[in-house]
Every structure is written in C-alpha cells, then in structure tokens.
C-alpha cells in the first residue's frame, strides 16, 4: 500500500483552507532537510518543484510570521 498522500488529498486540503479561511498554518519543512532523509520510506524522494501542490499555495496565500527550526508559523494574507 502507498504510504504517501495523493494529489487529490492535497487539493482537498487546499479547498478546506480556502473554504474555512484558516488564519494560521504550521508548515513543517523538515522533509526537505537532508538530516532527516533516513525517516523517509525507502525509495521516496521529495517531489520536484513543479510537482508541489500545497507549498506554492502556502507561499501565495500566507506570510511567515515566525520560524523555529524547520517549522514556520504562517498567517493568511487576508488577515494582514
């Protein structure tokens, strides 16, 4: 069985963020960190830039208001 999320699941997350006008988002970018690659399932690689779905959405619609290690606290631009 596939352990990773599908594109449809990512699209649903974006729809939910939009519909509910979620003000704050925690974005853990840890999977992009080389030091934690050993946590990834065998053979899994971080998607190429053009394959990303949620990351471009967050970059367009949210601003980073704080950052701790690999986690960003982001606020929706509509509220700023």
Coordinates of C-alpha atoms in Angstrom, one line a residue:
X1 CA 0.0 0.0 0.0
X2 CA 1.1 3.5 -0.8
X3 CA 2.1 5.5 2.4
X4 CA 2.2 8.9 0.8
X5 CA -0.7 11.3 0.1
X6 CA -2.4 11.6 -3.3
X7 CA -2.7 14.8 -5.3
X8 CA -6.5 14.7 -4.7
X9 CA -5.8 14.7 -0.9
X10 CA -3.5 17.8 -1.2
X11 CA -6.1 19.6 -3.4
X12 CA -8.8 18.8 -0.7
X13 CA -6.6 20.3 2.0
X14 CA -6.3 23.5 -0.1
X15 CA -10.0 23.6 -0.7
X16 CA -10.6 23.3 3.1
X17 CA -8.1 26.1 3.9
X18 CA -9.9 28.3 1.4
X19 CA -13.4 27.5 2.5
X20 CA -12.7 27.9 6.2
X21 CA -10.4 30.9 5.7
X22 CA -7.9 29.3 8.1
X23 CA -6.0 32.2 9.6
X24 CA -2.8 30.4 10.9
X25 CA -0.9 27.4 9.4
X26 CA 2.0 25.5 10.8
X27 CA 4.3 24.4 8.0
X28 CA 7.0 21.9 8.9
X29 CA 9.5 21.8 6.1
X30 CA 11.5 19.1 7.8
X31 CA 11.2 16.6 4.9
X32 CA 13.3 18.9 2.8
X33 CA 16.1 18.7 5.3
X34 CA 18.9 16.3 4.4
X35 CA 19.5 15.4 8.0
X36 CA 16.1 13.6 8.2
X37 CA 16.2 11.7 4.9
X38 CA 16.6 8.4 6.9
X39 CA 12.9 8.9 8.1
X40 CA 11.6 8.7 4.6
X41 CA 10.2 5.4 3.3
X42 CA 12.7 3.5 1.1
X43 CA 12.8 4.9 -2.4
X44 CA 10.8 8.0 -1.6
X45 CA 12.1 11.4 -2.7
X46 CA 10.9 14.9 -2.1
X47 CA 8.8 15.9 -5.2
X48 CA 10.3 18.2 -7.8
X49 CA 9.3 21.9 -7.6
X50 CA 6.8 21.6 -10.5
X51 CA 5.0 18.7 -8.7
X52 CA 4.4 20.6 -5.4
X53 CA 0.7 21.5 -4.7
X54 CA 0.5 22.8 -1.1
X55 CA 3.8 24.6 -0.9
X56 CA 3.1 27.1 -3.8
X57 CA -0.4 27.7 -2.3
X58 CA 1.0 28.5 1.1
X59 CA 3.7 30.8 -0.4
X60 CA 1.0 32.7 -2.4
X61 CA -1.6 33.0 0.3
X62 CA 0.3 33.1 3.6
X63 CA 3.1 35.1 5.1
X64 CA 5.7 33.7 7.6
X65 CA 5.3 35.4 10.9
X66 CA 7.7 33.2 12.9
X67 CA 10.1 30.4 12.3
X68 CA 11.6 27.7 14.7
X69 CA 14.0 25.2 13.3
X70 CA 12.2 23.7 10.2
X71 CA 8.7 24.9 11.3
X72 CA 7.1 28.1 10.0
X73 CA 4.1 29.8 11.6
X74 CA 2.2 31.5 8.8
X75 CA -0.7 33.9 8.8
X76 CA -3.2 34.1 5.9
X77 CA -2.6 37.3 3.9
X78 CA -6.4 38.2 4.0
X79 CA -5.9 38.9 7.8
X80 CA -2.9 41.1 7.5

